[in-house]
């Protein structure tokens, strides 16, 4: 790989003679040539810039000087036939430079020519001109969202990032595998060495346990945590089908979820809680309700009864009522694209919080079941769209529901949340048990003509599972 760097401060690039890049040059794995742009000027003052056409502050570097300089690099024999050449131009207005791009450049290029601008940059025709050459690709790149005085630091960064990926430059290519921005798509886990105790800080004991499996798992947990905190954009770009149960437990703590059996290439999402939905989105709720309600009904229930029930309780108008009434709490979860993926609906008794006996509300059942006192809130609906079941999202929805209910009934003494679920719905029962509910009794629940046996479960509002 050959690098040609053009700058008005060539000595800025002397550091390329140091360290790994310097050694790789001496060994011949790479060839780095630095050029002084002023060598291509013809006037006494060796001028490389002029005022911007159209007016404005600063100076712009001249296309004619750059053209003469760069032409000399692009006719260089770089030791292969039909070399693949890149003109890299550092600029804060460029594409963000990434590890993926560096890997691609290291694999695909024979020569990288870097044109370091100063002042307000290089006349734009330079990029356009070389881009029109079939054998040259122009790549304008940026190191990040801040402004440097010139491209030299960015040239050093590009040479170092690409050169270390050229075969023969790094002694142990294995060290490239686990590093940040490597194939795992995560930031690297923290590293430690001796002394094991330093200024009162010790090395995590698991690392000295000798248990390689547990060390690997700990490192992955830490990499996931660090990435979740610092680079949520990288979590959102992960392939969810490559993440395991333990990954889910870690990322769930930072609000990330994905369907239980994600398609290959599906990404984790950080659902957003919708606490005060307004009637414009009532149809989102009724559509989700109509998709999910039949799943909670017993096998033998008549489709016509289910439809009639949904018409009466889960239509758009009903959701508008739930949204507008202080007696109901409706909470939704939306995915990254804004689609509604889960909701809960709670019925809050008014006044002093003493519930009435509606629809077989089992006040007595719940109160009789234990040393419980206080008003009862009914968790009337708690539904996740199908692909989200078993994803852990139910925990997020329950936490949001409990927290919001707690804040609404702060003055109540020991409030309880209860629900009825069909006796045959084992999945729901085991979920509610996981979410802190206990069975406290039974009730009958009528859908259409049919009488259904429900179990009644209850829990306190404090958020601990
Ligand atoms: Cl590549 N050049 C300059 N001048 N400033 C920058 C940059 C590049 N990347 C971030 N800031």
Coordinates of C-alpha atoms and ligand atoms in Angstrom, one line a residue:
X1 CA 0.0 0.0 0.0
X2 CA 1.3 3.4 -1.0
X3 CA 0.4 6.7 0.7
X4 CA 1.2 10.1 -0.8
X5 CA 0.4 13.0 1.5
X6 CA 0.4 16.6 0.3
X7 CA 0.6 19.4 2.8
X8 CA 1.9 23.0 3.3
X9 CA 3.3 21.7 6.7
X10 CA 5.1 18.5 5.6
X11 CA 7.0 18.3 8.9
X12 CA 3.7 17.9 10.7
X13 CA 3.7 14.4 9.3
X14 CA 7.2 13.5 10.6
X15 CA 5.5 11.4 13.2
X16 CA 4.7 8.8 10.5
X17 CA 8.3 7.7 10.9
X18 CA 7.6 6.6 14.5
X19 CA 6.0 3.5 16.0
X20 CA 4.2 0.8 14.0
X21 CA 3.7 2.9 10.9
X22 CA 7.3 3.9 10.8
X23 CA 8.5 0.3 11.3
X24 CA 6.1 -0.9 8.6
X25 CA 7.6 1.7 6.2
X26 CA 11.2 0.6 6.9
X27 CA 10.1 -3.1 6.5
X28 CA 8.5 -2.3 3.2
X29 CA 5.0 -3.4 4.2
X30 CA 3.8 0.2 3.3
X31 CA 5.3 3.1 1.4
X32 CA 4.6 6.6 2.8
X33 CA 5.7 9.7 0.8
X34 CA 5.1 13.2 2.2
X35 CA 5.2 16.2 -0.3
X36 CA 5.3 19.9 0.3
X37 CA 2.5 21.5 -1.8
X38 CA 4.5 24.7 -2.2
X39 CA 7.0 22.8 -4.4
X40 CA 4.4 23.2 -7.1
X41 CA 4.1 27.0 -6.8
X42 CA 5.8 29.3 -9.3
X43 CA 5.7 32.8 -7.6
X44 CA 8.2 34.3 -5.3
X45 CA 5.9 34.0 -2.3
X46 CA 5.0 30.4 -3.0
X47 CA 1.3 31.2 -2.8
X48 CA -1.2 28.4 -2.6
X49 CA -4.4 30.3 -1.8
X50 CA -6.6 33.1 -2.9
X51 CA -9.8 34.9 -1.8
X52 CA -13.2 33.1 -2.3
X53 CA -15.0 33.8 -5.5
X54 CA -18.4 35.4 -4.5
X55 CA -16.9 36.9 -1.4
X56 CA -16.7 35.8 2.2
X57 CA -14.2 35.3 5.0
X58 CA -11.0 33.3 4.7
X59 CA -8.9 32.0 1.9
X60 CA -9.4 29.0 -0.5
X61 CA -6.6 26.8 -1.8
X62 CA -6.1 27.1 -5.6
X63 CA -7.1 24.3 -7.9
X64 CA -4.2 24.9 -10.3
X65 CA -1.5 24.4 -7.7
X66 CA -3.3 21.3 -6.4
X67 CA -3.8 19.9 -9.9
X68 CA -0.1 20.1 -10.7
X69 CA 0.8 18.5 -7.4
X70 CA -1.7 15.6 -7.5
X71 CA -1.1 14.8 -11.1
X72 CA 2.5 13.8 -10.2
X73 CA 1.2 11.3 -7.6
X74 CA -1.4 9.7 -9.9
X75 CA 1.3 8.8 -12.5
X76 CA 3.5 7.1 -9.9
X77 CA 4.3 3.5 -10.5
X78 CA 3.0 1.8 -7.3
X79 CA 4.1 -1.6 -8.3
X80 CA 0.9 -3.1 -9.7
X81 CA -0.8 -3.0 -13.0
X82 CA -4.0 -0.9 -13.1
X83 CA -3.6 0.3 -9.5
X84 CA -6.7 1.2 -7.6
X85 CA -6.2 4.8 -6.5
X86 CA -8.0 6.9 -4.0
X87 CA -7.9 10.7 -3.5
X88 CA -8.8 11.2 0.2
X89 CA -9.6 14.8 1.1
X90 CA -10.0 15.6 4.9
X91 CA -12.7 18.1 5.6
X92 CA -15.2 18.6 8.4
X93 CA -17.9 18.4 5.7
X94 CA -16.8 14.9 4.7
X95 CA -18.3 11.4 5.3
X96 CA -17.6 10.3 8.9
X97 CA -14.6 8.0 8.7
X98 CA -15.4 4.5 10.2
X99 CA -13.5 1.3 10.8
X100 CA -15.6 -0.4 8.1
X101 CA -14.4 2.2 5.6
X102 CA -10.8 1.7 6.7
X103 CA -11.1 -2.1 6.3
X104 CA -12.5 -1.5 2.9
X105 CA -9.7 0.9 1.9
X106 CA -7.0 -1.5 3.2
X107 CA -8.4 -4.4 1.2
X108 CA -9.3 -2.6 -2.0
X109 CA -6.7 0.1 -2.6
X110 CA -3.1 0.2 -3.9
X111 CA -2.6 3.9 -3.4
X112 CA -4.2 6.5 -1.1
X113 CA -3.3 10.1 -2.0
X114 CA -4.2 12.5 0.8
X115 CA -4.7 16.3 0.0
X116 CA -4.5 18.2 3.3
X117 CA -6.3 21.5 3.0
X118 CA -5.8 24.6 5.2
X119 CA -7.8 27.8 5.5
X120 CA -11.4 27.4 4.1
X121 CA -10.5 24.3 2.2
X122 CA -9.6 23.4 -1.4
X123 CA -11.3 24.8 -4.5
X124 CA -14.2 22.3 -5.0
X125 CA -13.3 21.7 -8.6
X126 CA -10.3 19.6 -7.5
X127 CA -12.6 16.9 -6.0
X128 CA -14.9 17.0 -9.1
X129 CA -12.1 16.8 -11.5
X130 CA -10.4 13.8 -10.1
X131 CA -13.7 12.0 -9.5
X132 CA -14.3 12.2 -13.2
X133 CA -11.2 10.0 -13.7
X134 CA -12.2 6.3 -14.1
X135 CA -9.2 5.0 -12.2
X136 CA -9.5 7.5 -9.3
X137 CA -12.1 7.5 -6.5
X138 CA -12.5 10.7 -4.5
X139 CA -13.3 10.3 -0.8
X140 CA -14.0 13.4 1.3
X141 CA -13.9 12.3 5.0
X142 CA -14.3 13.8 8.4
X143 CA -12.9 12.7 11.8
X144 CA -16.0 13.9 13.7
X145 CA -18.2 16.9 14.4
X146 CA -15.6 19.5 15.3
X147 CA -13.3 21.7 13.3
X148 CA -9.5 21.4 12.9
X149 CA -7.3 24.0 11.4
X150 CA -6.2 21.7 8.6
X151 CA -6.2 18.2 7.3
X152 CA -2.9 17.0 8.7
X153 CA -4.2 15.4 11.8
X154 CA -6.9 13.7 9.8
X155 CA -4.2 12.4 7.3
X156 CA -2.3 10.9 10.3
X157 CA -5.5 9.3 11.5
X158 CA -6.3 7.8 8.1
X159 CA -2.8 6.5 7.5
X160 CA -2.6 4.9 11.0
X161 CA -6.1 3.4 10.8
X162 CA -5.6 1.9 7.4
X163 CA -1.9 0.9 7.6
X164 CA -2.5 -1.3 10.7
X165 CA -5.0 -3.3 8.7
X166 CA -2.5 -4.0 5.9
X167 CA -1.2 -7.6 6.2
X168 CA 2.2 -7.7 7.8
X169 CA 1.9 -4.4 9.7
X170 CA 0.5 -5.8 12.9
X171 CA 2.4 -8.7 14.5
X172 CA -0.7 -10.4 15.9
X173 CA -3.8 -9.9 13.7
X174 CA -5.9 -11.7 16.4
X175 CA -5.8 -8.4 18.4
X176 CA -7.9 -6.9 15.6
X177 CA -10.8 -9.2 16.3
X178 CA -12.0 -8.1 19.7
X179 CA -11.2 -4.4 19.5
X180 CA -13.7 -1.6 19.5
X181 CA -15.5 -1.2 16.2
X182 CA -14.5 -4.8 15.4
X183 CA -16.7 -7.5 14.0
X184 CA -18.8 -7.7 17.2
X185 CA -20.1 -4.2 16.6
X186 CA -19.5 -3.3 20.2
X187 CA -17.0 -1.1 22.1
X188 CA -14.2 -3.1 23.7
X189 CA -14.5 -4.4 27.3
X190 CA -12.2 -2.8 29.9
X191 CA -8.7 -4.1 30.2
X192 CA -6.5 -4.5 33.3
X193 CA -3.0 -5.6 34.1
X194 CA -0.8 -5.8 37.2
X195 CA -0.6 -4.5 39.9
X196 CA -3.9 -6.1 40.9
X197 CA -4.4 -3.5 43.6
X198 CA -3.7 0.1 42.7
X199 CA -4.6 3.1 44.8
X200 CA -7.4 1.2 46.4
X201 CA -8.8 0.0 43.1
X202 CA -8.7 -3.8 42.5
X203 CA -9.1 -5.7 39.3
X204 CA -12.5 -7.4 38.9
X205 CA -12.0 -10.8 40.7
X206 CA -13.6 -12.8 37.9
X207 CA -10.6 -12.0 35.7
X208 CA -8.2 -13.8 38.0
X209 CA -10.6 -16.8 38.4
X210 CA -9.1 -18.8 35.5
X211 CA -12.6 -19.6 34.3
X212 CA -12.3 -18.7 30.6
X213 CA -16.0 -19.1 30.0
X214 CA -17.0 -16.8 32.8
X215 CA -14.3 -14.3 31.8
X216 CA -15.6 -14.2 28.2
X217 CA -19.1 -13.7 29.4
X218 CA -18.1 -10.9 31.8
X219 CA -16.2 -9.2 29.0
X220 CA -19.2 -9.4 26.7
X221 CA -21.5 -8.0 29.4
X222 CA -19.1 -5.1 30.0
X223 CA -18.8 -4.4 26.2
X224 CA -22.6 -4.4 25.9
X225 CA -23.0 -2.1 28.9
X226 CA -20.3 0.4 27.8
X227 CA -21.8 0.4 24.3
X228 CA -25.4 0.9 25.6
X229 CA -24.2 3.9 27.7
X230 CA -21.9 5.6 25.2
X231 CA -23.0 4.5 21.7
X232 CA -26.7 3.7 21.6
X233 CA -26.4 4.1 17.8
X234 CA -24.2 1.0 17.7
X235 CA -26.7 -1.0 19.8
X236 CA -29.5 0.0 17.3
X237 CA -27.3 -1.3 14.5
X238 CA -26.7 -4.8 15.9
X239 CA -28.2 -7.9 14.3
X240 CA -30.7 -9.0 17.0
X241 CA -30.6 -12.6 15.7
X242 CA -27.0 -12.9 17.0
X243 CA -27.9 -11.8 20.5
X244 CA -28.6 -14.4 23.3
X245 CA -30.7 -14.5 26.4
X246 CA -27.9 -13.1 28.6
X247 CA -27.4 -10.2 26.1
X248 CA -31.1 -9.5 26.4
X249 CA -30.9 -9.4 30.2
X250 CA -28.0 -6.9 30.0
X251 CA -29.4 -4.7 27.3
X252 CA -32.9 -4.8 28.8
X253 CA -31.5 -2.8 31.7
X254 CA -30.8 0.0 29.3
X255 CA -34.2 -0.2 27.7
X256 CA -33.3 -2.3 24.6
X257 CA -35.6 -5.1 23.4
X258 CA -36.1 -7.3 20.3
X259 CA -38.6 -9.9 19.3
X260 CA -38.2 -13.4 20.8
X261 CA -37.3 -14.9 17.4
X262 CA -36.0 -12.0 15.4
X263 CA -35.4 -12.2 11.7
X264 CA -31.8 -12.2 10.6
X265 CA -30.8 -8.6 10.3
X266 CA -33.5 -7.3 12.7
X267 CA -32.3 -4.6 15.0
X268 CA -32.8 -4.1 18.8
X269 CA -35.3 -1.3 19.5
X270 CA -35.6 1.1 22.5
X271 CA -39.4 1.4 22.9
X272 CA -40.8 4.7 23.9
X273 CA -43.6 4.9 26.5
X274 CA -46.7 6.8 25.5
X275 CA -48.4 8.1 28.6
X276 CA -50.9 10.6 27.3
X277 CA -52.2 9.4 24.0
X278 CA -54.8 11.7 22.4
X279 CA -57.8 10.6 20.3
X280 CA -55.9 11.1 17.0
X281 CA -54.1 7.8 17.8
X282 CA -57.2 6.0 19.1
X283 CA -57.2 3.8 16.0
X284 CA -53.7 2.6 16.7
X285 CA -54.9 1.3 20.0
X286 CA -58.1 -0.3 18.7
X287 CA -56.2 -2.0 15.9
X288 CA -53.6 -3.5 18.3
X289 CA -56.4 -4.5 20.7
X290 CA -58.3 -6.3 17.9
X291 CA -55.1 -8.1 16.9
X292 CA -54.3 -9.2 20.4
X293 CA -57.6 -9.8 22.2
X294 CA -58.6 -13.0 20.5
X295 CA -55.3 -14.6 21.6
X296 CA -56.4 -14.2 25.2
X297 CA -59.7 -16.0 24.6
X298 CA -60.4 -19.7 25.2
X299 CA -60.1 -22.0 22.2
X300 CA -63.8 -22.8 22.2
X301 CA -65.1 -19.2 22.3
X302 CA -67.3 -18.3 19.4
X303 CA -65.8 -15.9 16.9
X304 CA -69.0 -13.9 16.8
X305 CA -68.9 -13.5 20.5
X306 CA -65.3 -12.3 20.3
X307 CA -66.2 -9.8 17.6
X308 CA -69.2 -8.5 19.5
X309 CA -67.0 -8.0 22.6
X310 CA -64.4 -6.2 20.6
X311 CA -67.0 -3.9 19.0
X312 CA -68.3 -3.0 22.5
X313 CA -65.1 -2.5 24.3
X314 CA -62.2 -2.1 22.0
X315 CA -63.3 0.2 19.2
X316 CA -61.8 3.6 18.4
X317 CA -64.6 5.4 20.3
X318 CA -64.0 3.3 23.4
X319 CA -60.3 4.1 23.3
X320 CA -61.1 7.8 22.9
X321 CA -63.2 7.5 26.1
X322 CA -60.4 5.7 27.9
X323 CA -58.0 8.5 26.9
X324 CA -60.3 11.3 28.0
X325 CA -61.5 9.9 31.3
X326 CA -59.6 10.2 34.6
X327 CA -61.0 6.8 35.6
X328 CA -58.8 5.1 33.1
X329 CA -55.0 4.9 32.5
X330 CA -53.9 4.0 29.0
X331 CA -50.2 3.4 28.4
X332 CA -48.7 2.4 25.0
X333 CA -45.2 1.4 23.9
X334 CA -44.0 2.4 20.5
X335 CA -41.0 0.9 18.6
X336 CA -38.3 3.0 16.9
X337 CA -40.5 3.6 13.8
X338 CA -43.4 4.8 16.0
X339 CA -45.6 1.7 15.6
X340 CA -47.7 0.8 18.7
X341 CA -46.5 -2.6 19.9
X342 CA -48.0 -3.0 23.4
X343 CA -50.5 -1.3 25.7
X344 CA -52.0 -1.5 29.1
X345 CA -55.4 -0.2 30.3
X346 CA -56.2 0.2 34.0
X347 CA -59.4 1.2 35.6
X348 CA -58.9 3.5 38.6
X349 CA -61.8 3.8 41.0
X350 CA -62.7 7.4 41.8
X351 CA -63.1 9.2 45.0
X352 CA -61.5 7.4 48.0
X353 CA -60.5 4.6 45.8
X354 CA -63.0 2.0 47.0
X355 CA -63.9 -0.1 44.0
X356 CA -67.5 -0.9 43.0
X357 CA -68.8 -4.3 42.2
X358 CA -68.9 -4.0 38.5
X359 CA -68.5 -6.9 36.1
X360 CA -67.9 -9.2 39.0
X361 CA -65.1 -7.1 40.3
X362 CA -63.7 -9.3 43.0
X363 CA -63.2 -6.8 45.7
X364 CA -64.2 -9.3 48.4
X365 CA -62.1 -12.1 46.9
X366 CA -59.0 -10.0 46.8
X367 CA -59.5 -8.5 50.3
X368 CA -60.4 -11.9 51.7
X369 CA -57.3 -13.5 50.3
X370 CA -54.8 -12.0 52.6
X371 CA -53.9 -9.2 55.0
X372 CA -54.6 -6.7 52.2
X373 CA -56.4 -3.5 52.7
X374 CA -57.0 -0.6 50.5
X375 CA -58.4 0.3 47.2
X376 CA -58.2 -1.9 44.1
X377 CA -57.2 -0.9 40.6
X378 CA -58.1 -3.2 37.8
X379 CA -55.5 -4.0 35.2
X380 CA -58.2 -4.4 32.5
X381 CA -55.9 -5.0 29.4
X382 CA -52.3 -5.8 29.2
X383 CA -51.3 -6.8 25.6
X384 CA -48.2 -7.2 23.6
X385 CA -48.2 -7.6 19.8
X386 CA -47.5 -11.2 18.9
X387 CA -43.8 -11.0 17.9
X388 CA -43.0 -9.1 21.1
X389 CA -44.2 -11.9 23.5
X390 CA -41.3 -13.4 25.4
X391 CA -39.1 -10.4 24.6
X392 CA -39.0 -9.0 28.1
X393 CA -41.1 -6.0 26.9
X394 CA -43.9 -7.0 29.3
X395 CA -41.6 -6.0 32.2
X396 CA -41.1 -2.6 30.7
X397 CA -44.9 -2.1 30.2
X398 CA -45.6 -3.3 33.7
X399 CA -43.0 -1.0 35.3
X400 CA -44.4 1.9 33.4
X401 CA -47.9 1.0 34.4
X402 CA -47.1 0.6 38.1
X403 CA -45.1 3.8 38.2
X404 CA -47.8 5.8 36.6
X405 CA -50.6 4.3 38.7
X406 CA -48.5 4.9 41.9
X407 CA -48.2 8.6 41.0
X408 CA -52.0 8.8 40.4
X409 CA -53.1 7.3 43.7
X410 CA -50.3 8.7 45.9
X411 CA -52.7 9.6 48.7
X412 CA -54.2 6.1 48.8
X413 CA -53.2 3.7 51.5
X414 CA -51.8 0.4 50.2
X415 CA -53.4 0.3 46.8
X416 CA -53.6 -3.1 45.0
X417 CA -53.7 -3.9 41.3
X418 CA -55.8 -6.9 40.3
X419 CA -56.5 -8.7 37.0
X420 CA -58.6 -11.6 35.8
X421 CA -57.2 -14.0 33.2
X422 CA -58.7 -17.0 31.6
X423 CA -58.0 -20.2 33.5
X424 CA -56.7 -21.9 30.4
X425 CA -54.3 -19.1 29.5
X426 CA -51.2 -20.6 31.1
X427 CA -48.8 -18.3 29.2
X428 CA -50.5 -15.2 30.7
X429 CA -50.6 -16.7 34.2
X430 CA -46.9 -17.5 34.2
X431 CA -46.1 -14.1 32.8
X432 CA -48.2 -12.3 35.6
X433 CA -46.5 -14.5 38.2
X434 CA -43.1 -13.4 36.9
X435 CA -44.4 -9.8 37.1
X436 CA -45.2 -10.1 40.8
X437 CA -48.8 -11.1 40.8
X438 CA -50.2 -13.9 43.0
X439 CA -53.4 -15.8 42.6
X440 CA -56.0 -14.6 45.0
X441 CA -59.2 -16.2 43.8
X442 CA -61.6 -17.0 40.9
X443 CA -64.3 -15.2 39.1
X444 CA -66.7 -15.6 36.2
X445 CA -66.3 -13.4 33.1
X446 CA -69.0 -13.2 30.4
X447 CA -68.2 -12.8 26.7
X448 CA -71.4 -13.0 24.7
X449 CA -73.4 -16.0 26.0
X450 CA -70.5 -17.8 27.4
X451 CA -69.5 -17.8 31.0
X452 CA -65.7 -18.1 31.4
X453 CA -63.7 -19.1 34.4
X454 CA -61.0 -16.6 35.2
X455 CA -58.4 -16.7 37.9
X456 CA -57.9 -13.5 39.8
X457 CA -54.4 -12.3 40.5
X458 CA -53.2 -9.2 42.5
X459 CA -50.1 -7.4 43.5
X460 CA -49.0 -4.1 45.2
X461 CA -48.0 -1.1 43.2
X462 CA -44.4 -0.8 44.4
X463 CA -42.0 -1.6 41.5
X464 CA -40.1 -4.7 42.6
X465 CA -40.3 -8.0 40.9
Ligands
LIG1 CL1 -11.0 15.7 8.2 N1 -10.5 18.2 8.6 C1 -10.7 19.3 9.3 N2 -10.1 20.4 8.9 N3 -11.4 19.4 10.4 C2 -12.0 18.3 10.8 C3 -11.9 17.1 10.2 C4 -11.1 17.1 9.1 N4 -12.6 16.1 10.8 C5 -13.1 16.8 11.9 N5 -12.8 18.0 11.9

